[in-house]
Amino acid sequence: MFIENILTNTVMMSTPLMIGALAEVLVERTGVMNIAIEGTFLMGAWAGFVGAYITGSLTVGLLSAVLAGVLTGALYGYITVYLKQHQIVTGTAINILAPGLALYLYRVFFGIPLLPLQVELLPTIPIPFLSDLPVVGRAFFNQNILTYAAFALIAAGFWVLFKTRTGLVIRSAGANPEAVDAAGINVERVRFGTVIFACAMDGLAGAFYSIGFLGLFTENIIGGRGWIAFAICFLGNWNPIGVLVGSLVFGLADALSVVIRTSGVTMVPNEFVIAIPYILTIVATIARRRFNVPAYLGIPYVKEGR
Amino acid sequence: MDRKWRFFLALFPVWSVFLGLALSGAMLLFLDLNPLDVYGRMVAFAFRDMYNFADIFAKAAPLILTGLAFGFAFRAFLFNIGAQGQFYIGCLATVSCALYLDALPGFILLPLCFAASALAGGAWGALIGYAKARFNANEFLISLMSTYVAVAIMNYLIRGPLIESKGEYPQTDVIAPHAIIPKLIPHTRLHWGFLLALLVAALAYFVLWKTTLGFQIRAVGMNRESARYAGIREKRVFVIVFLISGAFAGLAGFMEVNGVQHMLVQGFNPAIGAEGIGIAILGNAHPVGIVFAAILFGALKVGGNMVVQTSPVPSSIIGIMEGFVMLSVILSFYLRRRIVTALEKKKLRRD
């Protein structure tokens, strides 16, 4: 029972990390670091909640989260890819803007409610027969739609990235943009398109927290989870399989911290249990020596002679 | 480039600040508020009396320091986005000094608090630089994550050993009167720390442009390869830059705790690190620019807070203003570059 609970929570908590980190892998493979990931998560959480609350439809919530991601991505992509401004600086600006904007617009829509507004959670969808399996059944086959989507996206991401021409173009845009250009493909368009797609995924990942997990929206609903996804992309070596493993490890850390906090074990202070994922990231970043960094990561592509 | 253009371009950051404020003003329309009216009241509040006016500079003092924390490292093309954590560590160091060593007289205690906050913040920062130098770890990630660890340490200490004697709220006791930085202007919150922050900014300028170390830092920032060929030990530079940068952020803790708050409250000032990044960008990572940018952000905070307290304008508008100002400053960098290139091309064609 205990193991089953932990496993179920692990898979649940790793869902948004999988989606977000995979998005980061795709976009970083083209040579753009999406520093705005934390802000995009938050906009997705906000839009998912607002869409679902106003229309009463979770589908609309998910679609609004994607839309919010696309808009944030368009802003970030336009400034970094086309105007070639610094990615860390632009991303930080968006990350400062996002919480202000989300809270402000929440106020515009709902005023100051006495109690936090709530929506129903995305329902869990049990897969017939498989969900009855012992131990793993509930964890892997009785989750909400985003969890299934996350696993599907990981598989699709791996396939697209390494087995298709699109994937080749994406990888080359970050490894050798001149070659992509010479082949007659517009590097900026590849990068911009991938930023938008990745941010749409980030929006979904953010919506997981508001309409898939808590059922409400608060200012610190993301609380650095976007950064964890960002880190998983690094630690997973820019590979969807690495993302899968990394997300499950961090999901486990998240699940354990919930268990430890609620179990009344006072050996380790709560504060440090909450900090486990962040400490884990630091240790992993230091321990991991060989990275497969995309060669042009963070460097805007400027055509010669412009 | 003729004079008229140069003057116009030099004022670009100012135009972009106005653009950012105009965009945020447009947001106010959603709440049926008149932006001109709100901004008018903001300015009126900020300059209403000596107390508010002085408060701008009291707010600017720690912002100058977190701005320098990012800007200084940026000169070496290193990204210290963990100023928030270094700030909290500095706060913890200075408040511990002030609480436990309050038997010491003020003229010893204050410098001690000053040194403790700088050293603690610097050491916390230097760890990031060391990880970068020794393990080639990504400093962006590590400094980012170190903030969350610092928050955990702070929450733990404030809930445990440092909690107020009443033990009711997660905050420390008020520090002794002689551990408080003396006021620069009586009956306001402006303290001598502001001048100290200016001094630190001058020091940062001096180190960066007048010393060998500064030359090495800037060389590493401009081109790491050539710096290495020139015999500069870049790893040493990484550690030193993060040490200094962290010390700046730690000092911001001294300003806030000993200058304004006089105690440490759990999770206070949660955006001071991010605002420092905005300020450093707005000030073009130059100490003089950073001072002016910090004063602007201070004014936004003072005017913004007063408007928020006295009218239905929500406090989130301050974050929106900061974000839009940053974005329009980034756009202005792009535009300025375009204009300068166009002018130079024209000049070449004419010659």
CSV table of N, CA, C and O in Angstrom, one decimal, chain A residues 33 35 38 75 78-79 82-86 88-94 96-97 99-105 107-109 223-225 227-228 230-231 234-235 269-272 274-275 277-279 281-283 285-289 291 306, chain B residues 24 27-31 33 70 74 77 79 81 131 134-138 140-142 144-146 148-149 151-153 155-156 159 266 274-275 277-278 281 312-317 319-324 326-327 330-331 333-334 345:
chain,number,residue,atom,x,y,z
A,33,MET,N,18.0,28.7,-25.2
A,33,MET,CA,17.7,28.3,-23.9
A,33,MET,C,16.4,29.0,-23.5
A,33,MET,O,16.3,30.2,-23.7
A,35,ILE,N,14.8,30.4,-20.9
A,35,ILE,CA,14.9,30.9,-19.5
A,35,ILE,C,13.5,31.3,-19.0
A,35,ILE,O,13.3,31.3,-17.8
A,38,GLU,N,9.9,29.3,-16.2
A,38,GLU,CA,9.2,29.4,-14.9
A,38,GLU,C,8.0,30.3,-15.1
A,38,GLU,O,6.9,30.0,-14.7
A,75,LEU,N,6.4,36.1,-27.5
A,75,LEU,CA,7.1,37.2,-27.0
A,75,LEU,C,8.6,36.9,-26.8
A,75,LEU,O,9.5,37.6,-27.3
A,78,TYR,N,10.3,36.0,-30.2
A,78,TYR,CA,10.6,37.2,-31.1
A,78,TYR,C,11.8,38.0,-30.6
A,78,TYR,O,12.7,38.3,-31.4
A,79,ILE,N,11.8,38.2,-29.3
A,79,ILE,CA,12.9,39.1,-28.8
A,79,ILE,C,14.3,38.3,-28.9
A,79,ILE,O,15.3,38.9,-29.3
A,82,TYR,N,14.6,36.7,-33.2
A,82,TYR,CA,14.6,37.6,-34.3
A,82,TYR,C,15.4,38.9,-34.0
A,82,TYR,O,16.1,39.4,-34.8
A,83,LEU,N,15.1,39.4,-32.8
A,83,LEU,CA,15.9,40.6,-32.4
A,83,LEU,C,17.2,40.3,-31.8
A,83,LEU,O,18.0,41.2,-31.5
A,84,LYS,N,17.5,39.0,-31.5
A,84,LYS,CA,18.8,38.5,-31.1
A,84,LYS,C,19.2,39.2,-29.7
A,84,LYS,O,20.4,39.4,-29.5
A,85,GLN,N,18.3,39.4,-28.8
A,85,GLN,CA,18.7,39.9,-27.5
A,85,GLN,C,19.0,38.8,-26.6
A,85,GLN,O,18.7,37.6,-26.8
A,86,HIS,N,19.7,39.1,-25.5
A,86,HIS,CA,20.2,38.1,-24.6
A,86,HIS,C,19.1,37.3,-24.0
A,86,HIS,O,18.2,37.8,-23.5
A,88,ILE,N,19.1,35.1,-21.3
A,88,ILE,CA,18.9,35.1,-19.9
A,88,ILE,C,18.3,36.3,-19.4
A,88,ILE,O,17.3,36.3,-18.6
A,89,VAL,N,18.7,37.4,-20.0
A,89,VAL,CA,18.1,38.7,-19.6
A,89,VAL,C,16.6,38.8,-20.0
A,89,VAL,O,15.8,39.2,-19.2
A,90,THR,N,16.3,38.4,-21.2
A,90,THR,CA,14.9,38.5,-21.7
A,90,THR,C,14.1,37.6,-20.9
A,90,THR,O,13.0,37.9,-20.4
A,91,GLY,N,14.6,36.4,-20.6
A,91,GLY,CA,13.8,35.4,-19.8
A,91,GLY,C,13.5,35.9,-18.4
A,91,GLY,O,12.4,35.8,-17.9
A,92,THR,N,14.5,36.6,-17.8
A,92,THR,CA,14.3,37.1,-16.5
A,92,THR,C,13.3,38.1,-16.5
A,92,THR,O,12.4,38.2,-15.6
A,93,ALA,N,13.3,39.0,-17.5
A,93,ALA,CA,12.2,40.0,-17.6
A,93,ALA,C,10.9,39.4,-17.6
A,93,ALA,O,9.9,39.8,-16.9
A,94,ILE,N,10.7,38.3,-18.4
A,94,ILE,CA,9.4,37.7,-18.5
A,94,ILE,C,9.1,37.0,-17.2
A,94,ILE,O,7.9,37.0,-16.8
A,96,ILE,N,9.8,38.0,-14.3
A,96,ILE,CA,9.4,39.1,-13.4
A,96,ILE,C,8.0,39.5,-13.7
A,96,ILE,O,7.1,39.7,-12.9
A,97,LEU,N,7.7,39.6,-15.0
A,97,LEU,CA,6.4,40.1,-15.5
A,97,LEU,C,5.3,39.1,-15.2
A,97,LEU,O,4.2,39.5,-14.8
A,99,PRO,N,4.4,36.8,-12.9
A,99,PRO,CA,3.6,36.8,-11.7
A,99,PRO,C,2.7,38.0,-11.5
A,99,PRO,O,1.6,37.9,-11.1
A,100,GLY,N,3.3,39.2,-11.9
A,100,GLY,CA,2.6,40.4,-11.8
A,100,GLY,C,1.3,40.3,-12.7
A,100,GLY,O,0.2,40.6,-12.2
A,101,LEU,N,1.6,39.9,-13.9
A,101,LEU,CA,0.5,39.8,-14.9
A,101,LEU,C,-0.6,38.9,-14.4
A,101,LEU,O,-1.8,39.1,-14.5
A,102,ALA,N,-0.1,37.7,-14.0
A,102,ALA,CA,-1.1,36.6,-13.6
A,102,ALA,C,-2.0,37.1,-12.5
A,102,ALA,O,-3.2,37.0,-12.5
A,103,LEU,N,-1.3,37.7,-11.4
A,103,LEU,CA,-2.1,38.1,-10.3
A,103,LEU,C,-3.0,39.3,-10.6
A,103,LEU,O,-4.2,39.3,-10.2
A,104,TYR,N,-2.5,40.2,-11.5
A,104,TYR,CA,-3.3,41.3,-11.9
A,104,TYR,C,-4.5,40.9,-12.6
A,104,TYR,O,-5.7,41.3,-12.4
A,105,LEU,N,-4.3,40.0,-13.6
A,105,LEU,CA,-5.5,39.6,-14.4
A,105,LEU,C,-6.4,38.7,-13.7
A,105,LEU,O,-7.6,38.7,-13.9
A,107,ARG,N,-7.2,39.3,-10.7
A,107,ARG,CA,-8.0,40.4,-10.0
A,107,ARG,C,-9.0,41.0,-11.0
A,107,ARG,O,-10.1,41.3,-10.6
A,108,VAL,N,-8.5,41.2,-12.2
A,108,VAL,CA,-9.4,41.8,-13.2
A,108,VAL,C,-10.6,40.9,-13.4
A,108,VAL,O,-11.7,41.4,-13.5
A,109,PHE,N,-10.4,39.6,-13.5
A,109,PHE,CA,-11.5,38.7,-13.8
A,109,PHE,C,-12.3,38.4,-12.6
A,109,PHE,O,-13.6,38.4,-12.7
A,223,GLY,N,6.4,27.8,-7.8
A,223,GLY,CA,7.4,27.7,-6.8
A,223,GLY,C,8.7,27.1,-7.2
A,223,GLY,O,9.3,26.3,-6.5
A,224,GLY,N,9.2,27.4,-8.4
A,224,GLY,CA,10.5,26.9,-8.8
A,224,GLY,C,10.5,25.6,-9.6
A,224,GLY,O,11.5,25.1,-10.0
A,225,ARG,N,9.3,25.0,-9.7
A,225,ARG,CA,9.2,23.7,-10.5
A,225,ARG,C,9.6,23.9,-11.9
A,225,ARG,O,10.1,23.0,-12.5
A,227,TRP,N,12.0,25.7,-12.9
A,227,TRP,CA,13.5,25.6,-12.9
A,227,TRP,C,13.9,24.2,-12.7
A,227,TRP,O,15.0,23.8,-13.3
A,228,ILE,N,13.2,23.4,-12.0
A,228,ILE,CA,13.5,22.0,-11.9
A,228,ILE,C,13.5,21.3,-13.2
A,228,ILE,O,14.4,20.6,-13.6
A,230,PHE,N,13.8,22.8,-16.1
A,230,PHE,CA,15.0,23.4,-16.8
A,230,PHE,C,16.2,22.6,-16.4
A,230,PHE,O,17.0,22.2,-17.3
A,231,ALA,N,16.4,22.3,-15.1
A,231,ALA,CA,17.6,21.5,-14.7
A,231,ALA,C,17.6,20.1,-15.2
A,231,ALA,O,18.6,19.6,-15.6
A,234,PHE,N,19.1,19.7,-18.5
A,234,PHE,CA,20.6,19.6,-18.5
A,234,PHE,C,21.0,18.3,-18.0
A,234,PHE,O,21.9,17.6,-18.6
A,235,LEU,N,20.5,17.9,-16.9
A,235,LEU,CA,20.9,16.6,-16.2
A,235,LEU,C,20.6,15.4,-17.1
A,235,LEU,O,21.3,14.4,-17.1
A,269,PRO,N,14.2,18.5,9.5
A,269,PRO,CA,13.3,19.6,9.5
A,269,PRO,C,12.6,19.7,8.1
A,269,PRO,O,13.2,19.5,7.1
A,270,ASN,N,11.3,20.0,8.1
A,270,ASN,CA,10.5,20.2,6.9
A,270,ASN,C,11.2,21.0,5.8
A,270,ASN,O,11.2,20.7,4.7
A,271,GLU,N,11.8,22.1,6.3
A,271,GLU,CA,12.4,23.0,5.3
A,271,GLU,C,13.4,22.3,4.4
A,271,GLU,O,13.5,22.6,3.2
A,272,PHE,N,14.2,21.4,5.0
A,272,PHE,CA,15.2,20.7,4.2
A,272,PHE,C,14.6,19.7,3.3
A,272,PHE,O,15.1,19.4,2.2
A,274,ILE,N,11.7,20.0,1.9
A,274,ILE,CA,11.2,20.8,0.7
A,274,ILE,C,12.4,21.1,-0.2
A,274,ILE,O,12.2,21.2,-1.4
A,275,ALA,N,13.6,21.3,0.4
A,275,ALA,CA,14.7,21.7,-0.5
A,275,ALA,C,15.4,20.6,-1.2
A,275,ALA,O,16.3,20.8,-2.0
A,277,PRO,N,14.8,18.6,-3.8
A,277,PRO,CA,15.0,18.6,-5.3
A,277,PRO,C,16.1,19.6,-5.7
A,277,PRO,O,16.8,19.4,-6.6
A,278,TYR,N,16.1,20.8,-4.9
A,278,TYR,CA,17.1,21.8,-5.3
A,278,TYR,C,18.5,21.3,-5.0
A,278,TYR,O,19.5,21.5,-5.7
A,279,ILE,N,18.6,20.7,-3.8
A,279,ILE,CA,20.0,20.2,-3.4
A,279,ILE,C,20.4,19.1,-4.4
A,279,ILE,O,21.5,19.0,-4.8
A,281,THR,N,19.6,18.8,-7.5
A,281,THR,CA,20.0,19.4,-8.7
A,281,THR,C,21.5,19.9,-8.6
A,281,THR,O,22.3,19.7,-9.5
A,282,ILE,N,21.8,20.6,-7.5
A,282,ILE,CA,23.2,21.1,-7.3
A,282,ILE,C,24.2,19.9,-7.3
A,282,ILE,O,25.2,20.0,-8.0
A,283,VAL,N,23.8,18.9,-6.5
A,283,VAL,CA,24.8,17.7,-6.5
A,283,VAL,C,24.9,17.1,-7.9
A,283,VAL,O,26.0,16.8,-8.3
A,285,THR,N,24.4,18.5,-10.8
A,285,THR,CA,25.1,19.4,-11.7
A,285,THR,C,26.6,19.3,-11.5
A,285,THR,O,27.4,19.4,-12.4
A,286,ILE,N,27.0,19.2,-10.2
A,286,ILE,CA,28.5,19.1,-9.9
A,286,ILE,C,29.0,17.8,-10.3
A,286,ILE,O,30.1,17.6,-10.8
A,287,ALA,N,28.2,16.7,-10.0
A,287,ALA,CA,28.8,15.3,-10.1
A,287,ALA,C,28.9,15.0,-11.6
A,287,ALA,O,29.8,14.2,-12.0
A,288,ARG,N,28.0,15.5,-12.4
A,288,ARG,CA,28.0,15.1,-13.8
A,288,ARG,C,29.0,15.9,-14.6
A,288,ARG,O,29.0,17.1,-14.7
A,289,ARG,N,30.0,15.2,-15.1
A,289,ARG,CA,31.1,15.8,-15.7
A,289,ARG,C,31.0,16.0,-17.2
A,289,ARG,O,31.4,17.0,-17.8
A,291,PHE,N,28.9,16.6,-20.4
A,291,PHE,CA,27.6,17.1,-21.0
A,291,PHE,C,27.7,17.1,-22.5
A,291,PHE,O,28.8,17.3,-23.0
A,306,ARG,N,25.4,40.6,-42.8
A,306,ARG,CA,24.2,41.4,-42.7
A,306,ARG,C,24.4,42.8,-42.3
A,306,ARG,O,25.2,43.0,-41.4
B,24,SER,N,2.3,49.5,-18.9
B,24,SER,CA,1.7,49.1,-17.6
B,24,SER,C,0.5,49.9,-17.3
B,24,SER,O,-0.5,49.5,-16.8
B,27,MET,N,-2.5,48.6,-18.8
B,27,MET,CA,-3.1,47.5,-18.0
B,27,MET,C,-4.2,48.0,-17.0
B,27,MET,O,-5.1,47.3,-16.7
B,28,LEU,N,-3.9,49.2,-16.5
B,28,LEU,CA,-4.8,49.8,-15.5
B,28,LEU,C,-6.2,50.0,-16.1
B,28,LEU,O,-7.2,50.0,-15.4
B,29,LEU,N,-6.3,50.2,-17.4
B,29,LEU,CA,-7.6,50.4,-18.1
B,29,LEU,C,-8.6,49.3,-17.8
B,29,LEU,O,-9.8,49.5,-17.8
B,30,PHE,N,-8.0,48.1,-17.7
B,30,PHE,CA,-8.8,46.9,-17.5
B,30,PHE,C,-9.6,47.0,-16.2
B,30,PHE,O,-10.7,46.4,-16.0
B,31,LEU,N,-9.1,47.7,-15.2
B,31,LEU,CA,-9.8,47.9,-14.0
B,31,LEU,C,-10.5,49.2,-13.9
B,31,LEU,O,-10.9,49.7,-12.8
B,33,LEU,N,-9.4,52.1,-14.3
B,33,LEU,CA,-8.7,53.2,-13.6
B,33,LEU,C,-8.0,54.1,-14.7
B,33,LEU,O,-7.7,53.6,-15.8
B,70,PHE,N,24.5,41.4,-9.7
B,70,PHE,CA,24.4,40.8,-11.0
B,70,PHE,C,25.3,41.5,-12.0
B,70,PHE,O,26.0,40.8,-12.8
B,74,PHE,N,28.2,40.0,-14.4
B,74,PHE,CA,27.9,40.1,-15.8
B,74,PHE,C,29.1,40.6,-16.6
B,74,PHE,O,29.3,40.2,-17.7
B,77,PHE,N,31.0,38.0,-17.8
B,77,PHE,CA,30.1,37.2,-18.5
B,77,PHE,C,29.7,35.9,-17.6
B,77,PHE,O,29.7,34.8,-18.2
B,79,PHE,N,26.9,34.5,-14.8
B,79,PHE,CA,25.5,34.8,-14.4
B,79,PHE,C,25.2,34.4,-12.9
B,79,PHE,O,25.1,33.3,-12.6
B,81,ILE,N,22.5,34.6,-10.7
B,81,ILE,CA,21.1,34.9,-10.5
B,81,ILE,C,20.7,34.4,-9.2
B,81,ILE,O,19.5,34.3,-8.9
B,131,ALA,N,32.3,25.9,-7.5
B,131,ALA,CA,31.7,24.8,-8.3
B,131,ALA,C,32.0,25.0,-9.8
B,131,ALA,O,32.3,24.0,-10.5
B,134,ARG,N,36.0,24.5,-10.3
B,134,ARG,CA,36.6,23.2,-10.0
B,134,ARG,C,35.9,22.1,-10.8
B,134,ARG,O,36.5,21.2,-11.3
B,135,PHE,N,34.5,22.2,-10.9
B,135,PHE,CA,33.8,21.1,-11.6
B,135,PHE,C,33.2,21.5,-12.9
B,135,PHE,O,32.5,20.7,-13.5
B,136,ASN,N,33.5,22.7,-13.4
B,136,ASN,CA,33.0,23.2,-14.6
B,136,ASN,C,31.4,23.1,-14.6
B,136,ASN,O,30.8,22.8,-15.6
B,137,ALA,N,30.9,23.3,-13.4
B,137,ALA,CA,29.4,23.3,-13.3
B,137,ALA,C,28.8,24.5,-13.8
B,137,ALA,O,29.4,25.6,-13.9
B,138,ASN,N,27.6,24.4,-14.3
B,138,ASN,CA,26.9,25.5,-14.9
B,138,ASN,C,26.5,26.5,-13.8
B,138,ASN,O,25.6,26.2,-12.9
B,140,PHE,N,24.8,29.2,-13.8
B,140,PHE,CA,23.4,29.7,-13.9
B,140,PHE,C,22.5,28.8,-13.0
B,140,PHE,O,21.8,29.2,-12.1
B,141,LEU,N,22.6,27.5,-13.3
B,141,LEU,CA,21.8,26.5,-12.6
B,141,LEU,C,22.1,26.5,-11.1
B,141,LEU,O,21.2,26.5,-10.2
B,142,ILE,N,23.4,26.4,-10.8
B,142,ILE,CA,23.8,26.3,-9.3
B,142,ILE,C,23.4,27.6,-8.6
B,142,ILE,O,22.8,27.4,-7.5
B,144,LEU,N,21.0,29.6,-9.3
B,144,LEU,CA,19.5,29.5,-9.2
B,144,LEU,C,19.1,28.6,-8.1
B,144,LEU,O,18.2,29.0,-7.2
B,145,MET,N,19.6,27.4,-8.0
B,145,MET,CA,19.2,26.4,-7.0
B,145,MET,C,19.6,26.8,-5.6
B,145,MET,O,18.9,26.5,-4.6
B,146,SER,N,20.8,27.5,-5.5
B,146,SER,CA,21.3,27.8,-4.2
B,146,SER,C,20.3,28.8,-3.5
B,146,SER,O,20.3,28.8,-2.2
B,148,TYR,N,17.1,28.5,-3.4
B,148,TYR,CA,16.1,27.7,-2.7
B,148,TYR,C,16.7,27.1,-1.5
B,148,TYR,O,16.0,26.9,-0.5
B,149,VAL,N,17.9,26.7,-1.5
B,149,VAL,CA,18.6,26.1,-0.4
B,149,VAL,C,18.7,27.2,0.7
B,149,VAL,O,18.5,26.9,1.9
B,151,VAL,N,16.8,29.7,1.2
B,151,VAL,CA,15.5,30.0,1.7
B,151,VAL,C,15.2,28.9,2.8
B,151,VAL,O,14.7,29.2,3.9
B,152,ALA,N,15.5,27.7,2.5
B,152,ALA,CA,15.3,26.6,3.4
B,152,ALA,C,16.1,26.8,4.7
B,152,ALA,O,15.5,26.7,5.8
B,153,ILE,N,17.3,27.2,4.6
B,153,ILE,CA,18.2,27.5,5.8
B,153,ILE,C,17.5,28.6,6.6
B,153,ILE,O,17.4,28.5,7.8
B,155,ASN,N,14.3,29.7,6.6
B,155,ASN,CA,13.1,29.3,7.2
B,155,ASN,C,13.3,28.4,8.4
B,155,ASN,O,12.7,28.6,9.5
B,156,TYR,N,14.3,27.5,8.3
B,156,TYR,CA,14.6,26.7,9.4
B,156,TYR,C,15.1,27.5,10.6
B,156,TYR,O,14.6,27.3,11.8
B,159,ARG,N,12.4,29.6,12.2
B,159,ARG,CA,11.4,28.9,12.9
B,159,ARG,C,12.0,28.3,14.2
B,159,ARG,O,11.3,28.0,15.2
B,266,GLN,N,10.4,36.1,8.1
B,266,GLN,CA,10.5,35.0,7.2
B,266,GLN,C,10.0,35.4,5.8
B,266,GLN,O,8.9,36.0,5.6
B,274,ALA,N,15.7,39.3,-8.2
B,274,ALA,CA,15.3,39.5,-9.5
B,274,ALA,C,15.3,40.9,-9.9
B,274,ALA,O,15.6,41.3,-11.0
B,275,GLU,N,14.8,41.8,-9.0
B,275,GLU,CA,14.9,43.2,-9.3
B,275,GLU,C,16.3,43.7,-9.5
B,275,GLU,O,16.5,44.6,-10.4
B,277,ILE,N,18.6,42.1,-11.0
B,277,ILE,CA,18.9,41.8,-12.4
B,277,ILE,C,18.3,42.8,-13.3
B,277,ILE,O,19.0,43.4,-14.2
B,278,GLY,N,17.0,43.2,-13.1
B,278,GLY,CA,16.4,44.2,-13.9
B,278,GLY,C,17.2,45.5,-13.8
B,278,GLY,O,17.4,46.2,-14.8
B,281,ILE,N,20.5,45.4,-15.8
B,281,ILE,CA,20.2,45.5,-17.2
B,281,ILE,C,19.9,47.0,-17.6
B,281,ILE,O,20.5,47.5,-18.5
B,312,PRO,N,-7.9,51.4,-5.1
B,312,PRO,CA,-8.1,50.0,-5.5
B,312,PRO,C,-7.1,49.4,-6.5
B,312,PRO,O,-7.3,48.3,-7.0
B,313,VAL,N,-6.0,50.1,-6.7
B,313,VAL,CA,-5.0,49.5,-7.6
B,313,VAL,C,-4.3,48.4,-6.9
B,313,VAL,O,-3.8,48.5,-5.8
B,314,PRO,N,-4.3,47.2,-7.5
B,314,PRO,CA,-3.6,46.0,-6.9
B,314,PRO,C,-2.1,46.1,-6.9
B,314,PRO,O,-1.5,46.7,-7.7
B,315,SER,N,-1.5,45.5,-5.9
B,315,SER,CA,0.0,45.6,-5.7
B,315,SER,C,0.7,44.9,-6.8
B,315,SER,O,1.9,45.2,-7.1
B,316,SER,N,0.0,44.0,-7.5
B,316,SER,CA,0.7,43.3,-8.6
B,316,SER,C,1.2,44.3,-9.7
B,316,SER,O,2.0,43.9,-10.5
B,317,ILE,N,0.6,45.5,-9.7
B,317,ILE,CA,1.0,46.4,-10.8
B,317,ILE,C,2.5,46.8,-10.7
B,317,ILE,O,3.1,47.1,-11.7
B,319,GLY,N,5.0,44.7,-10.0
B,319,GLY,CA,5.7,43.7,-10.8
B,319,GLY,C,5.5,43.9,-12.3
B,319,GLY,O,6.5,43.8,-13.1
B,320,ILE,N,4.3,44.3,-12.7
B,320,ILE,CA,4.0,44.5,-14.1
B,320,ILE,C,4.9,45.7,-14.6
B,320,ILE,O,5.5,45.6,-15.7
B,321,MET,N,5.0,46.8,-13.8
B,321,MET,CA,5.8,47.9,-14.2
B,321,MET,C,7.2,47.5,-14.4
B,321,MET,O,7.9,47.8,-15.4
B,322,GLU,N,7.7,46.8,-13.4
B,322,GLU,CA,9.2,46.4,-13.5
B,322,GLU,C,9.4,45.5,-14.7
B,322,GLU,O,10.4,45.7,-15.4
B,323,GLY,N,8.5,44.5,-14.9
B,323,GLY,CA,8.6,43.6,-16.1
B,323,GLY,C,8.6,44.4,-17.4
B,323,GLY,O,9.4,44.2,-18.3
B,324,PHE,N,7.6,45.3,-17.6
B,324,PHE,CA,7.5,46.0,-18.8
B,324,PHE,C,8.6,46.9,-19.0
B,324,PHE,O,9.1,47.1,-20.2
B,326,MET,N,11.7,46.5,-18.0
B,326,MET,CA,12.8,45.6,-18.4
B,326,MET,C,12.7,45.3,-19.9
B,326,MET,O,13.6,45.4,-20.6
B,327,LEU,N,11.5,44.8,-20.3
B,327,LEU,CA,11.3,44.4,-21.7
B,327,LEU,C,11.5,45.5,-22.6
B,327,LEU,O,12.2,45.4,-23.7
B,330,ILE,N,15.2,46.2,-23.0
B,330,ILE,CA,15.8,45.2,-23.9
B,330,ILE,C,15.5,45.6,-25.4
B,330,ILE,O,16.4,45.6,-26.2
B,331,LEU,N,14.3,46.0,-25.7
B,331,LEU,CA,13.9,46.4,-27.0
B,331,LEU,C,14.7,47.7,-27.4
B,331,LEU,O,15.2,47.8,-28.6
B,333,PHE,N,17.7,48.4,-26.5
B,333,PHE,CA,19.1,48.0,-26.9
B,333,PHE,C,19.1,47.6,-28.3
B,333,PHE,O,20.0,48.0,-29.1
B,334,TYR,N,18.1,46.9,-28.7
B,334,TYR,CA,18.0,46.4,-30.1
B,334,TYR,C,17.9,47.6,-31.1
B,334,TYR,O,18.7,47.7,-32.0
B,345,LYS,N,26.7,53.1,-41.5
B,345,LYS,CA,26.7,52.7,-42.9
B,345,LYS,C,26.5,53.9,-43.8
B,345,LYS,O,27.2,54.1,-44.8
